[in-house]
Short mmCIF file of C-alpha atoms and ligand atoms in Angstrom, two decimals:
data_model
loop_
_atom_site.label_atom_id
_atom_site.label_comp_id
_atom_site.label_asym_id
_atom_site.label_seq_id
_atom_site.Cartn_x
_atom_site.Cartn_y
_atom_site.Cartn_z
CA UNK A 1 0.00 0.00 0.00
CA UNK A 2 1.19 3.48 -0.24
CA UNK A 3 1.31 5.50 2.32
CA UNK A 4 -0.92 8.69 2.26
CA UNK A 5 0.71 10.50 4.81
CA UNK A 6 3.81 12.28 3.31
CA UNK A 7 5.98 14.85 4.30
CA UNK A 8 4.41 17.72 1.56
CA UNK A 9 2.66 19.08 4.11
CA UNK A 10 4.55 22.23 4.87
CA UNK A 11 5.66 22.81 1.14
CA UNK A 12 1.91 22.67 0.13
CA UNK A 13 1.09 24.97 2.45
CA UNK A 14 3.91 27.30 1.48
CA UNK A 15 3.01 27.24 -2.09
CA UNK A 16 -1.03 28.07 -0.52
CA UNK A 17 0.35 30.97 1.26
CA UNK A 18 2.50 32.08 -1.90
CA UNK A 19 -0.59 32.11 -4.33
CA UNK A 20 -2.93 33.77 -1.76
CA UNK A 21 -1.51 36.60 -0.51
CA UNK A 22 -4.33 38.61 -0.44
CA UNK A 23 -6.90 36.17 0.96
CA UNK A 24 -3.86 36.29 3.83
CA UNK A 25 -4.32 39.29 4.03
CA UNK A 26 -8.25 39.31 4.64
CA UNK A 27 -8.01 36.74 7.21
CA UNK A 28 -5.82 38.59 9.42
CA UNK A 29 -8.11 41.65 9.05
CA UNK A 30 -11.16 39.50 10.18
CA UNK A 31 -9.66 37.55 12.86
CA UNK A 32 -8.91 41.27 14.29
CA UNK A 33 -12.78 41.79 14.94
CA UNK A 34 -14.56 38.37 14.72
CA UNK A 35 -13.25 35.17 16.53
CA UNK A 36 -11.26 33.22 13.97
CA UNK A 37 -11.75 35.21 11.61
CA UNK A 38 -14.83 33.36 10.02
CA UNK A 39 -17.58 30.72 10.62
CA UNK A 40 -16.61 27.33 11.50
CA UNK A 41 -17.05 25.71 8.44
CA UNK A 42 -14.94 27.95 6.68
CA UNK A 43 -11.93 27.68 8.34
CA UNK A 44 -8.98 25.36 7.14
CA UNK A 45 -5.27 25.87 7.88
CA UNK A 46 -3.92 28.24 7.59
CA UNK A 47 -6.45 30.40 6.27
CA UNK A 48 -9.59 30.21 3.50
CA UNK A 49 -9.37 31.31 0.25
CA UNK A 50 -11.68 34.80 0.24
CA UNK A 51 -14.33 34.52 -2.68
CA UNK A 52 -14.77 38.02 -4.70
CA UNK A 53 -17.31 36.34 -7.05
CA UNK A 54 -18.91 33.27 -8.11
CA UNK A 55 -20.52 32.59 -11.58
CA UNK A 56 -21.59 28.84 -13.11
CA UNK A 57 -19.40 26.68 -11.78
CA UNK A 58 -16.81 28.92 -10.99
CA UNK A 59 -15.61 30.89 -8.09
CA UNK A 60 -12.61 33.95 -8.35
CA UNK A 61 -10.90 34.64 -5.49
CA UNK A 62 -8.92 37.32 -4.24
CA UNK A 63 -5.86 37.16 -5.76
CA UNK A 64 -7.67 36.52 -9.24
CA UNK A 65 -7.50 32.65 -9.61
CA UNK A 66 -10.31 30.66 -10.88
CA UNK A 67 -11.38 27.80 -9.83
CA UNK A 68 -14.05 25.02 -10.08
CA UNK A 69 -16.39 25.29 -7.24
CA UNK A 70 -17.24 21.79 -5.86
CA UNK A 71 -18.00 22.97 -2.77
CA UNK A 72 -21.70 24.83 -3.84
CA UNK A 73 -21.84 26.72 -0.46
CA UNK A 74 -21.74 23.62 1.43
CA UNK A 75 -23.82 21.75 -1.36
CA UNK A 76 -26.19 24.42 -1.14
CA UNK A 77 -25.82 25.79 -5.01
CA UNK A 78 -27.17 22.87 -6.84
CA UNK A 79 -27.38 25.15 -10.07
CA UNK A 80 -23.94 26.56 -9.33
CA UNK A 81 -23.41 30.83 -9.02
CA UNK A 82 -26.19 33.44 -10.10
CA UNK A 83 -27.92 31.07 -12.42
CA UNK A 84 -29.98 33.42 -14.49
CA UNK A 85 -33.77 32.61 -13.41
CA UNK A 86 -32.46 32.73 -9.95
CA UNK A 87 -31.10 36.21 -10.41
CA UNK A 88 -34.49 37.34 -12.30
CA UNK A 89 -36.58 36.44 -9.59
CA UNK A 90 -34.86 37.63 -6.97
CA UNK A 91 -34.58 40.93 -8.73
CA UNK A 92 -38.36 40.74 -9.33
CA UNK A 93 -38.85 39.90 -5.57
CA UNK A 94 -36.96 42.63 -4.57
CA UNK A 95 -38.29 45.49 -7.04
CA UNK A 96 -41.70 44.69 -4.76
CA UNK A 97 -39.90 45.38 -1.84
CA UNK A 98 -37.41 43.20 0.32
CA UNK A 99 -39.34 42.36 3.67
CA UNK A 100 -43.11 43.51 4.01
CA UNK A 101 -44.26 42.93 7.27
CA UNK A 102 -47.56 40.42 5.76
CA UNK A 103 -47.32 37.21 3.80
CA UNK A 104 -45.99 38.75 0.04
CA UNK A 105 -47.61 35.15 -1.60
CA UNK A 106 -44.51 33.80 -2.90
CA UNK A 107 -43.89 31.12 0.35
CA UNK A 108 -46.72 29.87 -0.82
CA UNK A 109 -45.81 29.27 -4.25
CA UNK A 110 -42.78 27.53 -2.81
CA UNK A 111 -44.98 25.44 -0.01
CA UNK A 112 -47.09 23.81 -2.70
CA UNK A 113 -44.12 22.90 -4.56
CA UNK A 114 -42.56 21.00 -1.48
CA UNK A 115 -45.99 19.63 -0.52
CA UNK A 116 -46.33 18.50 -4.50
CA UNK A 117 -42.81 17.08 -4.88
CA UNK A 118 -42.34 15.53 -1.50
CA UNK A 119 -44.79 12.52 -0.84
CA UNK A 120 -44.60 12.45 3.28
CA UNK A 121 -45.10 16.64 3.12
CA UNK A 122 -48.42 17.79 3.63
CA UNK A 123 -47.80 20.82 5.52
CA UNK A 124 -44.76 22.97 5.54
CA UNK A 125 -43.72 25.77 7.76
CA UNK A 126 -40.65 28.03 6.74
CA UNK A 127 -37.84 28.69 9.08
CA UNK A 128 -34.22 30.75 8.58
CA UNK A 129 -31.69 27.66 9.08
CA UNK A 130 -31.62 23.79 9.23
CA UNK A 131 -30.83 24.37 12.79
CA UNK A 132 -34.45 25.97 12.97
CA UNK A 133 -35.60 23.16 11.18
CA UNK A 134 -34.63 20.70 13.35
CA UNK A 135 -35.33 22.39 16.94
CA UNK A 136 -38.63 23.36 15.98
CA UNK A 137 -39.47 19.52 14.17
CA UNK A 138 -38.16 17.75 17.54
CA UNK A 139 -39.64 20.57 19.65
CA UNK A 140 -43.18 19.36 18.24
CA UNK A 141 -42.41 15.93 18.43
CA UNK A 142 -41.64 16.31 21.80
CA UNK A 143 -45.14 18.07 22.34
CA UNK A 144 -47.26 15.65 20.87
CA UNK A 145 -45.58 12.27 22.51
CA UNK A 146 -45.02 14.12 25.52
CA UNK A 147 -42.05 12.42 25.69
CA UNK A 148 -38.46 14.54 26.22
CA UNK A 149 -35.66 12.22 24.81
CA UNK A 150 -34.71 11.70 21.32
CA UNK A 151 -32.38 9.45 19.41
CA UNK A 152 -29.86 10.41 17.02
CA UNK A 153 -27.14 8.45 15.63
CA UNK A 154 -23.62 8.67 16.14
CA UNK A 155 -21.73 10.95 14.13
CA UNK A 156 -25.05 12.73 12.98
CA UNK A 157 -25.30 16.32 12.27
CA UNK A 158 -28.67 18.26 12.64
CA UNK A 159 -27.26 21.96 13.33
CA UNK A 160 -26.52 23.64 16.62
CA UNK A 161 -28.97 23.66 19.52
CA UNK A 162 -28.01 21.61 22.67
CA UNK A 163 -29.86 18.02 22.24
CA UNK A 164 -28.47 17.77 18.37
CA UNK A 165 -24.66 18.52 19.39
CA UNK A 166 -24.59 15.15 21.36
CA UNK A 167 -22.15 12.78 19.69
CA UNK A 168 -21.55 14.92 16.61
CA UNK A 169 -17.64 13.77 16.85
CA UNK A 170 -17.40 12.72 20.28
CA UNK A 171 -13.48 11.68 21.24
CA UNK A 172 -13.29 8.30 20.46
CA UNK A 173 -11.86 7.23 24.14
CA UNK A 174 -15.01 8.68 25.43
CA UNK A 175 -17.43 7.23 22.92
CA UNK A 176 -18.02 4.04 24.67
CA UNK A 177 -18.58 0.42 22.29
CA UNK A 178 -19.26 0.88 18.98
CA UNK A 179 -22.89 -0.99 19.78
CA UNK A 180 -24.31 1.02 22.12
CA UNK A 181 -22.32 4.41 21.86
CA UNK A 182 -22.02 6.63 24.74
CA UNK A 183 -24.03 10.54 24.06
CA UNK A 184 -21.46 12.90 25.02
CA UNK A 185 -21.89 16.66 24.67
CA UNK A 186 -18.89 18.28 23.29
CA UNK A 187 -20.93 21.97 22.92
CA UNK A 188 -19.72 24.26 25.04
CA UNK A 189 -22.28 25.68 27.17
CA UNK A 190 -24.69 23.39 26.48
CA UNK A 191 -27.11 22.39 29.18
CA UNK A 192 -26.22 19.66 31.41
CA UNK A 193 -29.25 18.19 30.57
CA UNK A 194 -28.71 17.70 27.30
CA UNK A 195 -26.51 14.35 26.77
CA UNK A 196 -29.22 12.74 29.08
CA UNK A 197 -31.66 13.72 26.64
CA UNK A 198 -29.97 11.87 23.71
CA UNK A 199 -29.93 8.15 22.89
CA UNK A 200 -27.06 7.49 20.59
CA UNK A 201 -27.68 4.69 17.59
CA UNK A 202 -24.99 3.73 15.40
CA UNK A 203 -25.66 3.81 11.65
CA UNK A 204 -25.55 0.99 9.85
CA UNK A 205 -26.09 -1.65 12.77
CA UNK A 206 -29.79 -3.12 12.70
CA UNK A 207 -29.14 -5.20 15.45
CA UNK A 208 -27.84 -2.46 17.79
CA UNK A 209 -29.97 0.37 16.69
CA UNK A 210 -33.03 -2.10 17.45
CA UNK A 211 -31.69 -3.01 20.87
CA UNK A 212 -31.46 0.53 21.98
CA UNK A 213 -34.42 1.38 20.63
CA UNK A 214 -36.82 -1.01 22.16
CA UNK A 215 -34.85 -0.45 25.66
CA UNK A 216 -35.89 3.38 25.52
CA UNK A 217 -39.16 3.23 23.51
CA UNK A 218 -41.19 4.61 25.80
CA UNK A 219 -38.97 7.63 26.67
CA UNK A 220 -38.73 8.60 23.43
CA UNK A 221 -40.20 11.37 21.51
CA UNK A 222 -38.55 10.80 18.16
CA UNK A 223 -35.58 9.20 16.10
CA UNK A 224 -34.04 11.72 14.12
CA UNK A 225 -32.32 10.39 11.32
CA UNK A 226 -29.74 11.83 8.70
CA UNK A 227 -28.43 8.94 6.15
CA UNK A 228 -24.93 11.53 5.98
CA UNK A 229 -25.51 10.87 2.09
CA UNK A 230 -22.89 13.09 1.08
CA UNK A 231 -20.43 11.73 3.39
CA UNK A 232 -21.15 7.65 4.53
CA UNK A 233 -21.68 4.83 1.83
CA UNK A 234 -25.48 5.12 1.35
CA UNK A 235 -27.21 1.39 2.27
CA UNK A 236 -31.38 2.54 1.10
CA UNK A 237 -32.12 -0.58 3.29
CA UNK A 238 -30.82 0.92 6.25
CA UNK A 239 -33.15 3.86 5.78
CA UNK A 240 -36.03 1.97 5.51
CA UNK A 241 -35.05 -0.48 8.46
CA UNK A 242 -34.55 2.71 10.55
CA UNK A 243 -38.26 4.15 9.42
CA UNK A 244 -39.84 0.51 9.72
CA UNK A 245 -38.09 -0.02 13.43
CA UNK A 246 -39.30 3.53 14.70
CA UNK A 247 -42.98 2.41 13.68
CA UNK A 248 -42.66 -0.79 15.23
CA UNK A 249 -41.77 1.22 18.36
CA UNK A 250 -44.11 3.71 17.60
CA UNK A 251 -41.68 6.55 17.70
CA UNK A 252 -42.24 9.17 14.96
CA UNK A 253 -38.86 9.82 12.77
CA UNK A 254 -38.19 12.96 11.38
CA UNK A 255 -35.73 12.63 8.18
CA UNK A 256 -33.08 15.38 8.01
CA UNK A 257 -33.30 15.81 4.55
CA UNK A 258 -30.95 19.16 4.81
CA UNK A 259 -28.67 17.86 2.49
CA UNK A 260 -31.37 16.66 0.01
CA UNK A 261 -32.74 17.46 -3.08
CA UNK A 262 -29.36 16.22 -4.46
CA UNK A 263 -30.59 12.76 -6.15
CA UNK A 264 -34.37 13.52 -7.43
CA UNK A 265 -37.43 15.22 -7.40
CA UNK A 266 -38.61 13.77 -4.53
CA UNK A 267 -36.08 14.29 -2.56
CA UNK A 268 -33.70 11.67 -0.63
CA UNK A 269 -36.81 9.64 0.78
CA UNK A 270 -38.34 8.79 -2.71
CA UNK A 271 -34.89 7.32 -3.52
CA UNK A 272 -34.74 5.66 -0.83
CA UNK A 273 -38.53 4.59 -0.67
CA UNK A 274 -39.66 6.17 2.60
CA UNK A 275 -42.51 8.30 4.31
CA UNK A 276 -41.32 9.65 7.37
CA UNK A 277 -43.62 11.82 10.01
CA UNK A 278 -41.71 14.92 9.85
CA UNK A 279 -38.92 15.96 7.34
CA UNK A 280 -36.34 19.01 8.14
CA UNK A 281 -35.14 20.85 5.09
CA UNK A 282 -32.35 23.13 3.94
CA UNK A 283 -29.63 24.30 1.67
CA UNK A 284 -30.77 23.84 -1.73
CA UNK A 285 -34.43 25.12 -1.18
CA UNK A 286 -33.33 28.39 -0.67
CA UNK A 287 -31.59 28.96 -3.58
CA UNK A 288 -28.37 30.40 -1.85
CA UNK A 289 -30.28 32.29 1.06
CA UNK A 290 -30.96 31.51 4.61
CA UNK A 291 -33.37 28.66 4.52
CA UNK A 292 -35.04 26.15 6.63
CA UNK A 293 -37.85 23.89 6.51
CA UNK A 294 -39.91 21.63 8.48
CA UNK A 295 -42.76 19.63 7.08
CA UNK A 296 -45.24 16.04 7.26
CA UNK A 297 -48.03 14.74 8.19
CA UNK A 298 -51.03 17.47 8.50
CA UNK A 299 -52.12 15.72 11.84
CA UNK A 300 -48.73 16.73 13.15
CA UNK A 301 -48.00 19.89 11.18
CA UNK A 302 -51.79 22.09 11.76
CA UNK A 303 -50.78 21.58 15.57
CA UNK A 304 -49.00 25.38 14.59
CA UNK A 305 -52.52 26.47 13.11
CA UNK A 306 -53.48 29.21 15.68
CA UNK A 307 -55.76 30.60 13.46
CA UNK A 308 -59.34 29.53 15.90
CA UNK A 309 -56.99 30.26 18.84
CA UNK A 310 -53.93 29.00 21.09
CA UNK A 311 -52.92 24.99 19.99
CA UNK A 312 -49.70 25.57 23.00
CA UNK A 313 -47.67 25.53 19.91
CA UNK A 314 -45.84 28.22 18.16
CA UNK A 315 -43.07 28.82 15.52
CA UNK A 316 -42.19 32.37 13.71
CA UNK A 317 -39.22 34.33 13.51
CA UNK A 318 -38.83 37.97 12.17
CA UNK A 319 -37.19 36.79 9.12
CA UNK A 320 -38.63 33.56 8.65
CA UNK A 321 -40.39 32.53 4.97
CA UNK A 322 -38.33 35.75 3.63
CA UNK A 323 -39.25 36.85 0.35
CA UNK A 324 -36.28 37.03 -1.21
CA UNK A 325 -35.06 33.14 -0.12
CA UNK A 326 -38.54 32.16 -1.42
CA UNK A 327 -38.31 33.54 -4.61
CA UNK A 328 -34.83 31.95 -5.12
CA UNK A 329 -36.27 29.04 -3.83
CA UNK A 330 -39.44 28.40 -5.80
CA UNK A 331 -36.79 29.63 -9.16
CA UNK A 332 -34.39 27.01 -7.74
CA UNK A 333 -36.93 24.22 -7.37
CA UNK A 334 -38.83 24.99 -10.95
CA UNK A 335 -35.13 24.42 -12.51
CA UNK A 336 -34.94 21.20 -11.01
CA UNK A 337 -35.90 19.21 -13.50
CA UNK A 338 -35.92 14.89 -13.77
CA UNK A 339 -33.36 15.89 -16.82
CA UNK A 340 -31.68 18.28 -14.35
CA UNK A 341 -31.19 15.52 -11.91
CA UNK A 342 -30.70 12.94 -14.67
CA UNK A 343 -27.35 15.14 -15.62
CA UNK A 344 -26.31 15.70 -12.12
CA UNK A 345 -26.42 12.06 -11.02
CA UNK A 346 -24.76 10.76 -13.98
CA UNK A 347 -21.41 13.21 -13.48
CA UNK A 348 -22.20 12.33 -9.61
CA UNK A 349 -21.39 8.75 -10.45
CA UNK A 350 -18.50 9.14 -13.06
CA UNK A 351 -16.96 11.45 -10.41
CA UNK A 352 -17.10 8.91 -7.29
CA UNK A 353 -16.58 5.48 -10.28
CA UNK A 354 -13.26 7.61 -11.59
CA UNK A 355 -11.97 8.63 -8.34
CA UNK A 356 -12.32 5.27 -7.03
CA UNK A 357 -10.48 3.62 -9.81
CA UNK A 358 -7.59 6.06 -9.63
CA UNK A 359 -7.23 4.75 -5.83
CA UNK A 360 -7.39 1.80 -6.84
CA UNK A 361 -4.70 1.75 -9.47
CA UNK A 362 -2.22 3.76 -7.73
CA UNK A 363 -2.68 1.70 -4.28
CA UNK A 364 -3.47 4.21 -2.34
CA UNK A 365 -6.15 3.85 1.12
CA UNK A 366 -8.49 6.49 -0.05
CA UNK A 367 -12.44 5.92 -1.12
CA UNK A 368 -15.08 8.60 -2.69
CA UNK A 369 -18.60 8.00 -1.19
CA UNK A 370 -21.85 9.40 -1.81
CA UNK A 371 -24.46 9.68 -3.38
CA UNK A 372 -26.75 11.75 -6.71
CA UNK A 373 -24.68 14.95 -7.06
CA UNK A 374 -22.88 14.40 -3.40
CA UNK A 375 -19.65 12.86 -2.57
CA UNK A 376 -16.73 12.81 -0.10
CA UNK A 377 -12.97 11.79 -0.47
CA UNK A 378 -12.14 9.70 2.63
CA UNK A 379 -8.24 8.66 2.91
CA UNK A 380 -8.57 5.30 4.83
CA UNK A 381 -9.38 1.54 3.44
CA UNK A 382 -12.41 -0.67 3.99
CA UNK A 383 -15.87 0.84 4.18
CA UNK A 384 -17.39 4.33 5.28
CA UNK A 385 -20.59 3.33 6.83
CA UNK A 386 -20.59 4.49 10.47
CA UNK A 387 -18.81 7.62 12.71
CA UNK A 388 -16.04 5.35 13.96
CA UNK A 389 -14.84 4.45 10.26
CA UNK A 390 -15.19 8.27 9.98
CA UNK A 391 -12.78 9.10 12.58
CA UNK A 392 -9.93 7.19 11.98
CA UNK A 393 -9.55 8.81 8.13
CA UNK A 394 -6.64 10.34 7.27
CA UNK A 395 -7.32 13.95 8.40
CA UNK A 396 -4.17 15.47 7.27
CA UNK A 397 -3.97 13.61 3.80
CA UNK A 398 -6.93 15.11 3.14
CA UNK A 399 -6.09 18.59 4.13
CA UNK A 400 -2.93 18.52 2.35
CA UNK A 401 -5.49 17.17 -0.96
CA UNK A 402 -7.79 20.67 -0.26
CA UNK A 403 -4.47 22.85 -0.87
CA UNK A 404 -3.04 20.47 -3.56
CA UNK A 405 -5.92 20.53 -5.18
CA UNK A 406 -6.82 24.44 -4.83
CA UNK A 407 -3.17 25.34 -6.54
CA UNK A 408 -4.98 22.98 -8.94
CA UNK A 409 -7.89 25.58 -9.69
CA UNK A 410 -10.35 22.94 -7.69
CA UNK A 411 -12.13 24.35 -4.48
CA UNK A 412 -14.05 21.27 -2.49
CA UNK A 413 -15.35 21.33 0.83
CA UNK A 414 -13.67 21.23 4.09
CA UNK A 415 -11.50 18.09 4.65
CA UNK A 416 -12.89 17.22 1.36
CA UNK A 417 -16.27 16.24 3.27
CA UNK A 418 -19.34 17.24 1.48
CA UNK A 419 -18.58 17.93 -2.27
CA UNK A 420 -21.22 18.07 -5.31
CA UNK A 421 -21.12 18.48 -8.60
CA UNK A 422 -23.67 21.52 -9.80
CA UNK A 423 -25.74 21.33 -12.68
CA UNK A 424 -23.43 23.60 -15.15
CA UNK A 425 -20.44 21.38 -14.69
CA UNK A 426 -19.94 18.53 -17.53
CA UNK A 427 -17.86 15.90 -18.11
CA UNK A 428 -14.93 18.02 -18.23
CA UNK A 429 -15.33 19.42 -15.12
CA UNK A 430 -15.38 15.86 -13.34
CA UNK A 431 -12.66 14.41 -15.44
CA UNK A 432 -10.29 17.72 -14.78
CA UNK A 433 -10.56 17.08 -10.94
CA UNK A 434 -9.68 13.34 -11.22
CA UNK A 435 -6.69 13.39 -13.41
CA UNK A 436 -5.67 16.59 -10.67
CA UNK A 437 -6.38 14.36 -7.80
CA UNK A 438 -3.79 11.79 -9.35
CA UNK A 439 -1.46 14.56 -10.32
CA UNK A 440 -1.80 15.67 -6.28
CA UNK A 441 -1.60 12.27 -5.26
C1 PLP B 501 -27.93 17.13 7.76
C2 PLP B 501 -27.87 18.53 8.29
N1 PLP B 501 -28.78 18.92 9.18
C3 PLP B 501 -28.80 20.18 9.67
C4 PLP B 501 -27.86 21.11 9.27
C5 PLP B 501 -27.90 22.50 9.84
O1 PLP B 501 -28.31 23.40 8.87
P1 PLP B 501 -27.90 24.95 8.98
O2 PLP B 501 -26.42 25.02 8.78
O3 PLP B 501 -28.68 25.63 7.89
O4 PLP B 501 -28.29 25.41 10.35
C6 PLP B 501 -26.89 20.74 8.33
C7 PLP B 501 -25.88 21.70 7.88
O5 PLP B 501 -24.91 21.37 7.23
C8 PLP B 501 -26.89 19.41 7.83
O6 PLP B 501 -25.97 19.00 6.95
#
């Protein structure tokens, strides 16, 4: 085998810093004022590349390099940078007036799309984030069971609010077996409460996830479930086994289905043949503005209709349903063709079949997962299908790929976690960033 951990890494990182002086430059000036400088998920040693503008497939950065974006704002720009209907009706939206203080019509519009695509959606209600999304879908779970825990699996990510930052990427000396994982709360600040509140499943394990589940059934307000399809070797059957269990259990499941829309029109449960209670959504219904979602069954859902007086529950938010997401939204989701999707899943594959056999041929520990438009470059051997196959990747192979493959003109996510291909990318696009992956390996 060969080894994936060289001794590049400085040198890489020297040529980074030579061909991004200015981007330097604009991370020390934002570090001055906000805490590191930038969000979370933008940070990578020893400093992101700053963006000046994006356009098809493309982003430009600072210092004036192009490069193909296979990042998609964290998979959010399925139809890649200012795609023109998107622009139109947001400048439409905007010529009526940016935030009116009433309903302007268009969340509608962009409700009875969801609701028409999305079999398990009957009702929808609008939010600003995917950590909205989820708070307020658990939040109602909670209130109809009257139950308080929840179970998530290990590894899972469903946004920032206390109960969902259990066992995210919990150490793995404090994890506890890989069967029946220990929930550990690594959020700062969090309430103490809050790994209590969590049973942790591990994906991929029928038997254990089962076990667990029946033990707790009755404390349980809902399994929330996110198949990590841009990042763990999809299994459809797990899916269904994990919506099938809950009902046997009687414990609704809300579907994160943040990162979906990325493998059909009906989302990531037609493809994977499910109807769950609740489903949160995200990224690409928003067409590249603050979005969130939660939606299902109408029994569930009309518990927010206060319209003939108090039902105990509420959700709003000054900003929430904003016209301007909407509108890019609804232009977004009337783009998204079975043709679109047919394009984006077939450079999807040839990206994760070529990468794959490049590995392969050279030797080297290092697998491309995923699934539709999604994928993720993991540098370790064997399989990808739970958080503790996760954590013992190859961090710093993959790091030293990012800035290999940026000098490249290539810009992926993160750790090269949560890729996609957008919709005006072709074959050249995906066979460019293989033969530079081999020319990086
Ligand atoms: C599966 C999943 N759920 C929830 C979230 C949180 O969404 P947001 O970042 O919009 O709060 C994310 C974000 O990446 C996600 O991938």
């Amino acid at each position: 085998m060969v080894e994936t951990s060289t001794e590049c890494g400085p040198a890489v990182e020297e040529r980074y810093r030579a061909g991004s002086p200015r981007s330097g430059a604009a991370f020390e000036r934002a570090r001055a004022v906000m805490p590191g400088g930038v969000k979370g998920a933008y940070f990578y040693n020893p400093y992101p590349l700053t963006v000046d503008r994006g356009e098809g497939c493309y982003i430009h950065d600072l210092d004036g390099r192009k490069l193909v974006d296979f990042n998609n704002h964290h998979t959010a720009q399925i139809l890649g940078h200012n795609h023109p209907a998107v622009v139109a009706a947001v400048r439409e939206q905007v010529s009526r007036g940016i935030a009116l203080s009433a309903p302007a019509g268009v969340e509608t519009g962009l409700a009875e799309e969801m609701c028409r695509r999305v079999k398990s959606v009957e009702r929808i209600r609008f939010c600003n984030s995917g950590t909205e999304a989820t708070l307020h879908a658990i939040r109602l779970a909670r209130g109809v069971t009257g139950k308080t825990k929840i179970a998530k699996f290990e590894g899972g990510y469903h946004g920032s609010h206390d109960v969902v930052e259990v066992s995210v990427a919990p150490p793995l000396d404090k994890a506890g077996p890989a069967g029946a994982p220990h929930s550990v709360s690594t959020a700062g600040g969090a309430s103490p409460n809050a790994a209590g509140e969590v049973v942790v499943l591990p994906y991929n394990d029928e038997n254990a996830a089962e076990r667990l589940l029946a033990r707790y059934r009755n404390e349980l307000a809902c399994v929330i479930f996110d198949p990590r399809a841009g990042i763990l070797a999809q299994r459809p059957e797990f899916a269904q086994f994990v919506c099938d269990m809950a009902r046997r259990h009687n414990v609704p499941v809300i579907f994160d289905e943040i990162v979906g829309f990325r493998v059909g029109t009906g989302g990531l449960q037609a493809h994977f043949g499910i109807e769950p209670d609740l489903t949160t959504f995200g990224k690409v219904i928003g067409g590249g503005f603050p979005v969130g979602a939660f939606g299902g069954r109408a029994d569930l859902m009309d518990r927010f209709d206060s319209s003939r007086g108090p039902t105990g529950f509420f959700q709003s938010g000054t900003f929430s349903g904003h016209p301007v997401a909407m509108a890019a939204g609804l232009a977004t989701m009337n783009q998204l063709t079975p043709d679109v999707f047919a394009h984006l899943n077939r450079l999807g594959t040839r990206l994760r079949n070529g990468l794959n056999h490049l590995f392969a041929e050279r030797d080297v520990d290092a697998t491309a997962v995923g699934v539709g438009s999604l994928f993720s470059i993991h540098f370790a051997g064997g399989k990808m299908l739970n958080y503790r196959h996760l954590a013992r990747t190859d961090k710093a192979a993959a790091h030293r790929m990012l800035l290999g493959l940026i000098e490249q003109g290539y810009f992926l996510g993160n750790g090269l976690l949560m890729c996609a291909v957008s919709a005006p990318m072709d074959e050249r696009h995906v066979d460019g960033l293989i033969e530079s992956v081999g020319g990086a390996l």
